[in-house]
Coordinates of C-alpha atoms in Angstrom, one line a residue:
M192 CA 215.6 -101.8 1.5
T193 CA 215.8 -104.7 4.0
A194 CA 215.3 -104.4 7.7
A195 CA 219.0 -105.0 8.6
G196 CA 220.1 -102.6 5.9
R197 CA 217.7 -99.8 7.0
A198 CA 218.8 -100.2 10.6
F199 CA 222.5 -100.0 9.7
L200 CA 221.9 -97.0 7.4
L201 CA 219.7 -95.2 10.0
L202 CA 222.5 -95.4 12.6
A203 CA 224.9 -93.8 10.1
E204 CA 222.3 -91.1 9.4
V205 CA 221.9 -90.4 13.2
L206 CA 225.7 -89.9 13.3
A207 CA 225.8 -87.7 10.2
E208 CA 223.0 -85.4 11.4
Q209 CA 224.1 -85.3 15.0
A210 CA 221.0 -87.1 16.4
A211 CA 218.4 -85.1 14.5
P212 CA 214.9 -86.2 15.7
V213 CA 213.6 -87.8 12.5
P214 CA 216.4 -90.4 11.9
L215 CA 216.8 -90.9 15.7
I216 CA 213.1 -91.8 16.3
A217 CA 213.1 -94.0 13.1
L218 CA 216.1 -95.9 14.5
L219 CA 214.8 -96.3 18.0
T220 CA 211.4 -97.5 16.7
H221 CA 212.9 -99.8 14.1
P222 CA 211.5 -103.4 14.2
L223 CA 214.9 -104.7 15.2
A224 CA 215.7 -102.1 17.9
G225 CA 215.3 -103.3 21.4
S226 CA 214.3 -106.7 20.2
G227 CA 213.7 -109.5 22.7
E228 CA 211.7 -109.7 25.9
G229 CA 212.0 -106.0 26.6
R230 CA 210.7 -104.9 23.3
A231 CA 207.4 -103.6 24.7
A232 CA 209.1 -101.4 27.3
W233 CA 211.6 -100.2 24.8
L234 CA 208.8 -99.1 22.4
E235 CA 207.0 -97.3 25.2
S236 CA 210.1 -95.3 26.1
A237 CA 210.8 -94.6 22.5
R238 CA 207.3 -93.2 21.9
K239 CA 207.6 -91.0 25.0
L240 CA 210.7 -89.5 23.5
D241 CA 208.9 -89.2 20.2
L242 CA 206.3 -87.0 21.9
A243 CA 209.0 -85.0 23.6
L244 CA 210.8 -84.2 20.3
R245 CA 207.7 -83.0 18.6
G246 CA 208.0 -79.4 17.3
P247 CA 211.1 -77.5 16.3
R248 CA 214.4 -79.4 16.1
P249 CA 216.4 -79.2 19.4
A250 CA 220.1 -78.4 19.6
A251 CA 222.4 -81.0 18.1
G252 CA 224.2 -83.6 20.1
L253 CA 223.5 -86.1 22.9
T254 CA 223.6 -83.6 25.8
T255 CA 220.3 -81.9 24.8
L256 CA 218.7 -85.3 24.3
R257 CA 219.7 -86.4 27.8
E258 CA 218.1 -83.3 29.3
I259 CA 214.9 -83.9 27.3
A260 CA 214.9 -87.6 28.3
E261 CA 215.4 -86.8 32.0
A262 CA 212.5 -84.3 31.9
R263 CA 210.3 -87.1 30.7
R264 CA 211.6 -89.5 33.3
L265 CA 213.4 -91.6 30.7
G266 CA 216.9 -91.3 32.2
D267 CA 217.6 -95.0 32.8
W268 CA 216.4 -96.0 29.3
W269 CA 218.3 -93.2 27.6
T270 CA 221.5 -94.1 29.4
S271 CA 221.5 -97.5 27.7
V272 CA 220.9 -95.8 24.3
E273 CA 223.5 -93.1 24.9
A274 CA 226.1 -95.8 25.8
V275 CA 225.7 -97.2 22.3
L276 CA 225.7 -93.8 20.5
A277 CA 228.5 -92.1 22.5
P278 CA 231.4 -93.9 20.9
L279 CA 230.2 -92.9 17.5
F280 CA 229.7 -89.3 18.5
A281 CA 233.2 -89.2 19.9
L282 CA 234.6 -89.5 16.4
E283 CA 235.8 -86.1 15.1
G284 CA 237.3 -85.2 11.8
A285 CA 238.2 -87.6 9.0
Q286 CA 238.5 -91.2 10.3
P287 CA 239.6 -94.4 8.6
L288 CA 236.5 -95.9 7.0
D289 CA 237.3 -99.4 8.2
D290 CA 237.3 -98.2 11.9
M291 CA 234.0 -96.3 11.4
L292 CA 232.4 -99.4 9.9
G293 CA 233.6 -101.5 12.9
A294 CA 232.1 -98.9 15.3
L295 CA 228.8 -98.9 13.4
A296 CA 228.7 -102.7 13.5
Q297 CA 229.2 -102.6 17.3
G298 CA 226.6 -99.9 17.6
I299 CA 223.9 -101.6 15.6
E300 CA 224.5 -104.8 17.5
G301 CA 224.2 -103.0 20.7
L302 CA 220.8 -101.6 19.7
C303 CA 219.4 -104.6 17.9
G304 CA 221.2 -107.6 19.4
E305 CA 222.6 -110.4 17.3
M306 CA 219.3 -110.7 15.5
V307 CA 220.5 -108.0 13.1
W308 CA 222.9 -110.6 11.5
G309 CA 220.5 -113.5 11.6
N310 CA 218.4 -113.6 8.5
A311 CA 219.3 -113.4 4.8
D312 CA 219.5 -109.6 4.9
G313 CA 221.6 -109.7 8.1
R314 CA 224.1 -112.2 6.5
A315 CA 224.3 -110.0 3.4
L316 CA 224.9 -107.0 5.6
S317 CA 227.6 -108.8 7.4
Q318 CA 229.3 -109.8 4.2
F319 CA 228.9 -106.2 2.9
V320 CA 230.6 -104.7 6.0
E321 CA 233.5 -107.1 5.9
D322 CA 234.1 -106.6 2.2
L323 CA 233.9 -102.9 2.5
R324 CA 236.2 -102.9 5.6
M325 CA 238.8 -104.9 3.8
A326 CA 238.8 -102.7 0.7
A327 CA 238.8 -99.5 2.8
S328 CA 241.7 -100.8 4.9
S329 CA 243.8 -101.7 1.9
A330 CA 243.1 -98.3 0.2
G331 CA 243.5 -96.3 3.4
T332 CA 240.1 -94.6 2.8
M333 CA 239.3 -91.6 5.2
V334 CA 235.7 -90.4 5.6
E335 CA 234.1 -87.6 7.6
P336 CA 231.4 -88.7 10.0
R337 CA 228.9 -86.4 8.3
D338 CA 229.6 -88.1 5.0
L339 CA 229.4 -91.7 6.2
H340 CA 225.7 -92.0 5.5
A341 CA 225.9 -90.9 1.9
V342 CA 228.9 -93.2 1.3
L343 CA 227.1 -96.2 2.7
R344 CA 223.9 -95.4 0.9
D345 CA 225.7 -95.3 -2.5
A346 CA 227.6 -98.6 -1.7
M347 CA 224.5 -100.4 -0.4
D348 CA 222.5 -99.5 -3.5
R349 CA 224.8 -101.8 -5.5
V350 CA 224.2 -104.9 -3.3
A351 CA 221.1 -107.0 -3.9
V352 CA 219.8 -109.3 -1.2
R353 CA 218.2 -112.5 -2.4
P354 CA 216.5 -115.1 -0.2
P355 CA 218.4 -118.4 -0.2
W356 CA 215.2 -120.2 -1.2
G357 CA 212.4 -119.5 -3.6
G358 CA 208.9 -118.1 -2.9
H359 CA 206.0 -120.4 -3.9
P360 CA 207.3 -123.9 -4.6
R361 CA 205.4 -124.1 -7.9
V362 CA 206.0 -120.6 -9.2
A363 CA 209.3 -119.4 -10.7
V364 CA 210.4 -116.3 -12.6
Y365 CA 213.1 -117.2 -15.2
G366 CA 215.2 -115.4 -17.7
L367 CA 215.6 -116.7 -21.2
L368 CA 218.7 -118.8 -20.4
E369 CA 217.1 -120.4 -17.3
A370 CA 213.9 -121.1 -19.2
R371 CA 215.7 -123.1 -21.9
M372 CA 216.7 -125.6 -19.2
S373 CA 213.3 -126.1 -17.5
R374 CA 209.8 -127.2 -18.2
A375 CA 206.5 -126.1 -16.7
D376 CA 202.8 -126.9 -17.0
L377 CA 202.0 -123.2 -17.6
V378 CA 204.4 -120.8 -19.2
I379 CA 203.8 -117.0 -19.3
C380 CA 205.9 -115.2 -21.9
A381 CA 205.7 -111.6 -20.8
G382 CA 207.1 -108.4 -22.3
L383 CA 206.5 -109.5 -25.9
T384 CA 206.9 -106.0 -27.4
E385 CA 209.2 -104.9 -30.2
G386 CA 212.5 -103.9 -28.7
M387 CA 212.0 -106.1 -25.7
W388 CA 211.6 -109.5 -27.3
P389 CA 213.5 -109.5 -29.5
A390 CA 215.7 -106.9 -28.0
S391 CA 216.8 -103.9 -30.0
P392 CA 220.3 -104.5 -31.5
S393 CA 223.0 -102.7 -29.6
Q394 CA 225.8 -100.8 -31.6
D395 CA 229.4 -101.7 -30.8
S396 CA 231.2 -98.6 -29.9
L397 CA 234.6 -99.8 -31.4
L398 CA 234.0 -101.9 -34.5
P399 CA 231.4 -101.6 -37.2
P400 CA 229.0 -104.6 -38.0
A401 CA 230.9 -105.6 -41.1
V402 CA 234.2 -106.0 -39.2
L403 CA 232.4 -108.0 -36.5
R404 CA 231.0 -110.4 -39.1
A405 CA 234.4 -110.8 -40.6
L406 CA 235.8 -111.7 -37.2
G407 CA 233.0 -114.3 -36.7
V408 CA 231.2 -112.4 -34.0
P409 CA 227.5 -113.1 -34.0
G410 CA 225.5 -110.1 -35.1
A411 CA 222.0 -108.8 -34.6
D412 CA 220.4 -111.4 -36.9
F413 CA 221.8 -114.2 -34.7
R414 CA 220.4 -112.7 -31.5
I415 CA 217.0 -112.3 -33.1
G416 CA 217.0 -115.9 -34.3
L417 CA 218.0 -117.0 -30.8
A418 CA 215.1 -115.0 -29.3
A419 CA 212.8 -116.7 -31.8
H420 CA 214.2 -120.1 -30.9
D421 CA 213.5 -119.4 -27.1
L422 CA 209.9 -118.4 -27.9
A423 CA 209.4 -121.6 -30.0
G424 CA 210.8 -123.7 -27.2
A425 CA 208.4 -122.1 -24.7
L426 CA 205.4 -122.7 -27.0
G427 CA 205.9 -126.4 -26.4
A428 CA 204.5 -126.2 -22.9
P429 CA 201.0 -127.7 -22.3
E430 CA 199.6 -124.2 -21.7
V431 CA 201.1 -120.9 -22.9
V432 CA 200.2 -117.3 -22.3
L433 CA 201.6 -114.6 -24.6
S434 CA 201.4 -111.2 -23.0
W435 CA 202.4 -107.8 -24.3
A436 CA 201.6 -104.2 -23.4
R437 CA 200.0 -101.5 -25.5
R438 CA 202.1 -98.7 -24.0
D439 CA 205.1 -98.3 -21.6
E440 CA 206.5 -95.4 -19.7
G441 CA 207.7 -93.8 -22.9
G442 CA 204.4 -94.0 -24.9
P443 CA 202.6 -96.5 -27.2
V444 CA 204.4 -99.7 -28.2
I445 CA 203.7 -102.4 -30.7
A446 CA 203.5 -106.1 -30.3
S447 CA 206.6 -108.2 -31.0
R448 CA 207.1 -109.5 -34.6
F449 CA 206.9 -113.0 -33.1
V450 CA 203.4 -112.4 -31.7
L451 CA 202.2 -111.0 -35.0
R452 CA 203.6 -114.1 -36.8
V453 CA 202.0 -116.5 -34.3
L454 CA 198.6 -114.7 -34.7
A455 CA 198.8 -114.9 -38.4
M456 CA 199.6 -118.6 -38.4
A457 CA 197.0 -119.6 -35.9
G458 CA 194.2 -117.6 -37.5
G459 CA 191.1 -117.6 -35.2
E460 CA 192.2 -120.5 -33.1
V461 CA 194.0 -118.3 -30.6
M462 CA 192.1 -117.7 -27.4
R463 CA 192.3 -114.1 -26.3
E464 CA 192.1 -113.4 -22.6
T465 CA 189.6 -110.6 -21.9
R466 CA 188.4 -111.4 -18.3
A467 CA 191.7 -110.5 -16.7
V468 CA 191.8 -107.2 -18.6
E469 CA 188.3 -106.3 -17.5
L470 CA 189.1 -107.1 -13.9
A471 CA 192.2 -104.9 -14.1
Q472 CA 190.2 -102.0 -15.6
K473 CA 187.6 -102.3 -12.9
I474 CA 190.2 -101.2 -10.3
D475 CA 189.9 -97.7 -11.8
R476 CA 186.2 -98.0 -12.3
A477 CA 184.9 -98.4 -8.8
T478 CA 181.4 -97.7 -8.0
A479 CA 180.7 -94.1 -6.9
V480 CA 180.9 -93.5 -3.2
P481 CA 178.5 -90.9 -1.8
S482 CA 180.0 -87.8 -0.2
H483 CA 180.6 -88.0 3.5
P484 CA 178.0 -85.9 5.3
R485 CA 178.9 -82.7 7.0
P486 CA 179.6 -83.7 10.7
Q487 CA 177.1 -82.4 13.2
P488 CA 177.8 -84.3 16.5
M489 CA 175.1 -84.1 19.1
P490 CA 176.5 -85.0 22.6
D491 CA 174.1 -85.4 25.4
A492 CA 173.5 -82.7 28.1
E493 CA 176.1 -84.0 30.5
Q494 CA 178.8 -84.2 27.9
R495 CA 178.1 -80.7 26.7
R496 CA 178.7 -79.1 30.1
V497 CA 182.4 -78.4 29.7
D498 CA 184.5 -75.4 30.7
I499 CA 185.2 -72.7 28.2
S500 CA 188.6 -71.0 28.0
V501 CA 189.0 -67.4 26.9
T502 CA 190.3 -68.7 23.5
G503 CA 187.7 -71.4 23.3
L504 CA 184.7 -69.1 22.8
D505 CA 186.1 -67.8 19.5
R506 CA 186.5 -71.4 18.4
L507 CA 183.0 -72.4 19.6
R508 CA 181.3 -69.6 17.7
G509 CA 183.5 -69.8 14.6
D510 CA 183.7 -73.6 14.1
P511 CA 181.7 -75.6 16.8
Y512 CA 183.2 -78.9 15.6
Q513 CA 186.7 -77.7 16.4
F514 CA 185.6 -76.8 19.9
Y515 CA 183.8 -80.2 20.2
A516 CA 186.9 -82.1 19.2
S517 CA 189.2 -80.2 21.6
A518 CA 186.9 -79.6 24.7
V519 CA 184.4 -82.5 24.6
M520 CA 186.5 -85.2 23.0
N521 CA 189.7 -83.8 24.5
L522 CA 191.8 -84.4 21.4
R523 CA 195.0 -82.5 20.8
R524 CA 197.0 -81.9 17.7
L525 CA 200.5 -83.3 17.6
D526 CA 203.2 -81.2 16.0
A527 CA 205.4 -82.9 13.4
I528 CA 208.9 -84.1 14.3
D529 CA 211.5 -81.6 13.3
A530 CA 208.8 -79.2 12.4
E531 CA 209.1 -75.5 11.5
P532 CA 208.5 -73.3 14.6
S533 CA 204.8 -72.8 14.8
A534 CA 203.0 -69.6 15.9
A535 CA 202.0 -71.4 19.1
W536 CA 205.6 -72.4 19.9
K537 CA 206.9 -68.9 19.2
G538 CA 204.1 -67.5 21.4
E539 CA 205.1 -69.7 24.3
V540 CA 208.7 -68.5 24.0
A541 CA 207.8 -64.9 23.7
H542 CA 205.4 -65.1 26.6
K543 CA 208.1 -66.7 28.8
I544 CA 210.6 -64.0 27.9
L545 CA 208.3 -61.2 28.9
E546 CA 207.1 -63.0 32.0
E547 CA 210.7 -63.4 33.3
W548 CA 211.4 -59.8 32.4
H549 CA 208.4 -58.5 34.4
A550 CA 209.3 -60.9 37.3
A551 CA 212.8 -59.4 37.4
G552 CA 211.5 -55.9 37.9
E553 CA 211.6 -54.8 34.2
P554 CA 215.3 -53.9 34.2
P555 CA 215.9 -51.4 31.3
L556 CA 218.8 -53.3 29.8
G557 CA 218.0 -56.8 30.9
L558 CA 215.5 -57.9 28.3
P559 CA 218.0 -59.1 25.6
K560 CA 219.9 -61.3 28.1
I561 CA 216.7 -62.8 29.5
A562 CA 215.6 -63.5 25.9
Q563 CA 218.8 -65.3 25.1
D564 CA 218.6 -67.4 28.3
V565 CA 215.0 -68.5 27.5
L566 CA 216.0 -69.4 24.0
L567 CA 218.9 -71.5 25.2
R568 CA 216.8 -73.2 27.8
S569 CA 214.2 -74.1 25.2
N570 CA 216.8 -76.3 23.5
T571 CA 216.1 -74.7 20.1
H572 CA 218.4 -75.4 17.2
P573 CA 221.1 -72.7 16.8
L574 CA 220.1 -72.0 13.2
M575 CA 216.5 -71.4 14.2
R576 CA 217.6 -69.0 17.0
A577 CA 219.8 -67.1 14.6
L578 CA 217.1 -66.7 12.1
W579 CA 214.4 -65.5 14.6
W580 CA 216.6 -63.5 16.9
P581 CA 216.8 -60.2 14.9
R582 CA 213.0 -59.9 14.6
L583 CA 212.4 -61.0 18.2
A584 CA 215.1 -58.6 19.6
A585 CA 213.7 -55.7 17.6
A586 CA 210.1 -56.3 18.8
L587 CA 211.2 -56.8 22.4
D588 CA 213.1 -53.6 22.4
T589 CA 210.0 -51.8 21.1
F590 CA 207.9 -53.3 23.9
A591 CA 210.5 -52.5 26.6
Q592 CA 210.7 -48.9 25.6
R593 CA 206.9 -48.6 25.7
V594 CA 206.5 -50.2 29.1
L595 CA 209.2 -48.1 30.6
T596 CA 207.8 -44.9 29.1
E597 CA 204.3 -45.6 30.2
K598 CA 205.5 -46.4 33.7
T599 CA 206.6 -42.8 34.0
E600 CA 203.1 -41.7 33.0
G601 CA 201.5 -43.6 35.9
R602 CA 200.8 -47.0 34.2
R603 CA 202.0 -50.0 36.1
V604 CA 201.8 -53.8 35.6
M605 CA 199.3 -55.5 37.9
C606 CA 199.8 -59.1 36.9
F607 CA 201.3 -61.1 34.0
E608 CA 200.7 -64.7 32.9
A609 CA 198.1 -64.9 35.6
K610 CA 195.3 -67.5 35.7
G611 CA 191.8 -66.4 36.4
E612 CA 188.2 -67.7 36.2
M613 CA 184.6 -66.8 36.7
R614 CA 181.2 -68.6 36.7
R615 CA 178.6 -67.7 34.0
K616 CA 175.3 -69.6 34.1
D617 CA 177.1 -72.1 36.3
I618 CA 179.7 -72.8 33.6
R619 CA 183.4 -72.1 34.4
I620 CA 185.0 -69.5 32.2
H621 CA 188.8 -69.6 32.6
G622 CA 192.0 -68.4 31.0
R623 CA 195.4 -66.8 31.4
A624 CA 195.9 -63.1 31.1
D625 CA 199.1 -62.2 29.3
R626 CA 199.2 -58.9 31.2
I627 CA 196.8 -56.6 33.0
D628 CA 197.9 -53.0 33.8
R629 CA 196.6 -50.3 36.0
L630 CA 196.2 -47.0 34.1
G631 CA 196.7 -43.6 35.5
D632 CA 193.0 -43.0 35.9
G633 CA 192.6 -46.2 38.0
T634 CA 191.0 -48.3 35.2
L635 CA 192.4 -51.6 33.8
A636 CA 194.2 -52.2 30.5
V637 CA 194.1 -55.8 29.2
V638 CA 197.1 -56.8 27.1
D639 CA 197.3 -59.8 24.7
Y640 CA 200.7 -60.7 23.1
K641 CA 200.6 -61.8 19.4
T642 CA 203.7 -63.2 17.6
G643 CA 201.9 -62.6 14.3
Q644 CA 199.1 -60.6 12.9
P645 CA 196.4 -59.8 15.6
P646 CA 192.7 -60.4 14.8
S647 CA 191.1 -57.9 12.5
K648 CA 188.7 -55.3 13.8
Q649 CA 186.0 -56.9 11.7
M650 CA 186.4 -60.2 13.5
V651 CA 186.1 -58.5 16.8
L652 CA 183.0 -56.7 15.6
D653 CA 181.4 -60.0 14.4
G654 CA 182.1 -61.7 17.7
F655 CA 184.8 -64.1 16.5
A656 CA 187.8 -62.6 18.4
L657 CA 186.6 -62.0 22.0
Q658 CA 189.6 -63.0 24.1
L659 CA 190.4 -59.5 25.3
G660 CA 186.8 -59.0 26.3
L661 CA 186.5 -62.3 28.2
V662 CA 189.8 -61.6 30.1
A663 CA 188.4 -58.2 31.0
L664 CA 185.1 -59.7 32.2
I665 CA 187.0 -62.1 34.5
A666 CA 189.1 -59.2 35.8
E667 CA 186.0 -57.1 36.6
A668 CA 184.4 -60.1 38.3
G669 CA 187.5 -60.4 40.6
G670 CA 188.7 -63.6 38.9
F671 CA 192.4 -62.6 39.0
A672 CA 194.2 -62.4 42.3
D673 CA 194.9 -58.8 43.5
V674 CA 193.2 -57.3 40.5
S675 CA 190.0 -55.3 40.6
G676 CA 188.5 -52.4 38.7
E677 CA 186.8 -51.5 35.5
A678 CA 188.5 -52.3 32.2
S679 CA 188.8 -49.5 29.7
A680 CA 191.7 -50.4 27.4
F681 CA 192.1 -53.5 25.2
E682 CA 195.4 -53.9 23.5
Y683 CA 197.1 -56.3 21.2
W684 CA 200.9 -56.1 21.4
S685 CA 202.1 -57.7 18.2
F686 CA 205.6 -58.9 17.4
G687 CA 204.8 -58.3 13.8
K688 CA 206.1 -55.5 11.5
V689 CA 204.4 -52.3 10.7
R690 CA 206.0 -49.2 9.0
D691 CA 209.5 -50.7 9.0
Q692 CA 209.3 -51.4 12.7
F693 CA 209.0 -54.7 14.6
G694 CA 206.6 -54.5 17.5
Y695 CA 203.5 -52.4 17.7
V696 CA 200.3 -51.9 19.7
V697 CA 196.8 -51.8 18.4
E698 CA 193.3 -51.7 19.9
P699 CA 190.3 -53.4 18.2
V700 CA 187.9 -50.8 19.6
T701 CA 187.3 -47.1 19.0
D702 CA 185.7 -44.1 20.6
D703 CA 185.0 -42.5 17.2
E704 CA 181.3 -42.4 16.6
K705 CA 181.9 -42.0 12.9
K706 CA 183.2 -45.6 12.8
R707 CA 180.2 -47.1 14.5
G708 CA 179.1 -50.2 12.6
K709 CA 182.6 -50.7 11.2
V710 CA 184.6 -51.0 14.5
M711 CA 183.5 -52.1 17.9
M712 CA 182.8 -49.2 20.2
R713 CA 184.8 -49.2 23.4
D714 CA 181.9 -48.7 25.7
E715 CA 180.0 -51.5 24.1
F716 CA 182.8 -54.1 23.9
L717 CA 182.2 -55.8 27.2
G718 CA 178.5 -55.8 26.8
E719 CA 178.7 -57.4 23.4
T720 CA 181.2 -59.9 24.7
A721 CA 178.9 -60.9 27.5
H722 CA 176.0 -61.2 24.9
Y723 CA 178.0 -63.5 22.6
L724 CA 179.1 -65.6 25.6
D725 CA 175.6 -66.1 26.8
E726 CA 174.4 -66.9 23.3
A727 CA 177.1 -69.6 22.9
L728 CA 176.2 -71.1 26.3
D729 CA 172.5 -71.2 25.5
R730 CA 173.1 -72.7 22.0
W731 CA 175.8 -75.3 22.5
I732 CA 176.8 -75.8 26.2
L733 CA 173.4 -75.7 27.8
G734 CA 171.3 -76.1 24.7
T735 CA 170.8 -78.8 22.0
E736 CA 172.3 -77.3 18.9
P737 CA 174.7 -79.6 17.0
F738 CA 178.4 -78.8 16.9
T739 CA 178.4 -78.3 13.1
A740 CA 181.7 -78.5 11.3
R741 CA 182.8 -75.3 9.6
L742 CA 179.7 -73.3 10.6
N743 CA 181.5 -70.2 9.3
P744 CA 183.9 -71.5 6.6
E745 CA 184.9 -68.0 5.5
L746 CA 186.9 -67.6 8.7
G747 CA 189.4 -70.3 7.9
S748 CA 191.4 -69.7 11.1
Y749 CA 191.1 -73.1 12.7
A750 CA 192.4 -76.3 10.9
D751 CA 193.6 -78.6 13.6
Y752 CA 190.8 -81.1 13.1
D753 CA 190.1 -80.7 9.4
Q754 CA 191.2 -84.3 8.8
L755 CA 189.1 -85.6 11.6
M756 CA 186.0 -84.0 10.2
R757 CA 187.0 -85.3 6.6
L758 CA 186.7 -81.7 5.3
D759 CA 187.7 -82.4 1.8
E760 CA 185.0 -85.0 1.3
W761 CA 182.1 -82.7 1.8
I762 CA 183.1 -79.0 1.8
T763 CA 182.7 -78.8 -2.0
S764 CA 179.1 -80.0 -1.9
L765 CA 178.0 -77.0 0.1
G766 CA 176.5 -74.1 -1.7
G767 CA 177.0 -70.4 -1.2
P768 CA 179.9 -68.0 -1.9
A769 CA 181.7 -68.8 1.3
N770 CA 182.0 -72.5 0.5
R771 CA 183.0 -71.8 -3.1
E772 CA 185.8 -69.7 -1.7
A773 CA 186.8 -72.5 0.6
E774 CA 186.8 -74.9 -2.4
A775 CA 189.0 -72.6 -4.3

């Protein structure tokens, strides 16, 4: 629990977990790491590596970390770190514990300098290492590198580090034996509960009490009398405080028999402390704090004029505050270190796989190899790749067969992962098209890949899922290079599962007049998208409407900025069924 002990144990954990991101960043940002004049530069480099390691865990070992560090221009700094870690990572199989302790000691000194041995905790750590090395050497103890952290943790838990001098010069905490040999102006006798003072008698596991008395061994009565003698000696101080609890972790307790005797003898002359108890109780009785108001930021006209991405319109209409935080304030959510693969991360990988497949000319049998290469280049952990690969491979196979089949029917890919933009009311509308195809009749088909469930048809009908429509509007306006024409197909290609098959295609629009009012009509989709876009521009970008938080709480699809808007402090105060659902 000390600085030196944590640093030493973190280095062992980095070795045991093969440089996993969490212990590695904890070690590199430890208060003792990189200490000295270069501490500021060291922390700056460590924080850049921290940002680079956000998201799913990379492959184990130092090689992957070197590639990541070089990509962030941290090569020189990482070389110095790797020089310290490499000798430890060279250890394979069971090794003598004393040798591994020596390597750890050299490694921690290389990272932290001699300061790690300087203070009381450092001296205790040094003595601990030497004692353990001596014992391990004489016993010939062998330990696997992956078990070293657990071994050290168990051994270090048994060692207490005490400062060589006291705290406050006029305050001391004594046991009963120490208290007998000292005097003080104010004595606080704490823990005066039955079973604590006097302590409950312990039973000897070998001899009964009668035999012990016959042998002259002091019994429970002697210990109780000694505890009473200690209390009587403490009562001779100028000022004495007797303190006891009403309950402990196990339940209600009663005051010590000594306290009850003192109270009986003193009668009403004992001063009971009530002020301290009242102050302690007030900690849990703070004055009520009014609920935080629902955020409704009102930026000025110049701050409002920001670009809108094809995914930003849905966020602007669904939860204006989320759009305000991302587009106006330019805040971005950080993934956790060693996080589970998010939908956004999986989407990036899936898009990259299909992009390279299309760029390679859509070879019929080449998609699996391209997918494996992309996953390897993404430095993902082997376990994560193994768990995701069956689902990914099945969906990619479904997509490849569909693309190749439709190619024979006259459909061909016009562009993929292409950037485009247009101007609407002098506001830039921009985005990336996952894919745009030319159909056999000359019209365009807009494709959006989804690693999970695509938006429902109701969301499209209500104007909260308009990405396909915006991409189509940009394409019809000539916003994508070498793409022109009228859009007639709007498709979600999902990697999800339907009817025991991974990978399927669905359109959120229909030509069936019987479904009008329940599903967006195909011939009205682009007109409605343009209407919703103009309405959003007039209300928020060019208008004066506030960017109200959770304007449509029933959607619940955006949560990146819930903490920033302090959602839990005010969402329950709103009325209406939608907010009651959000509260539940």
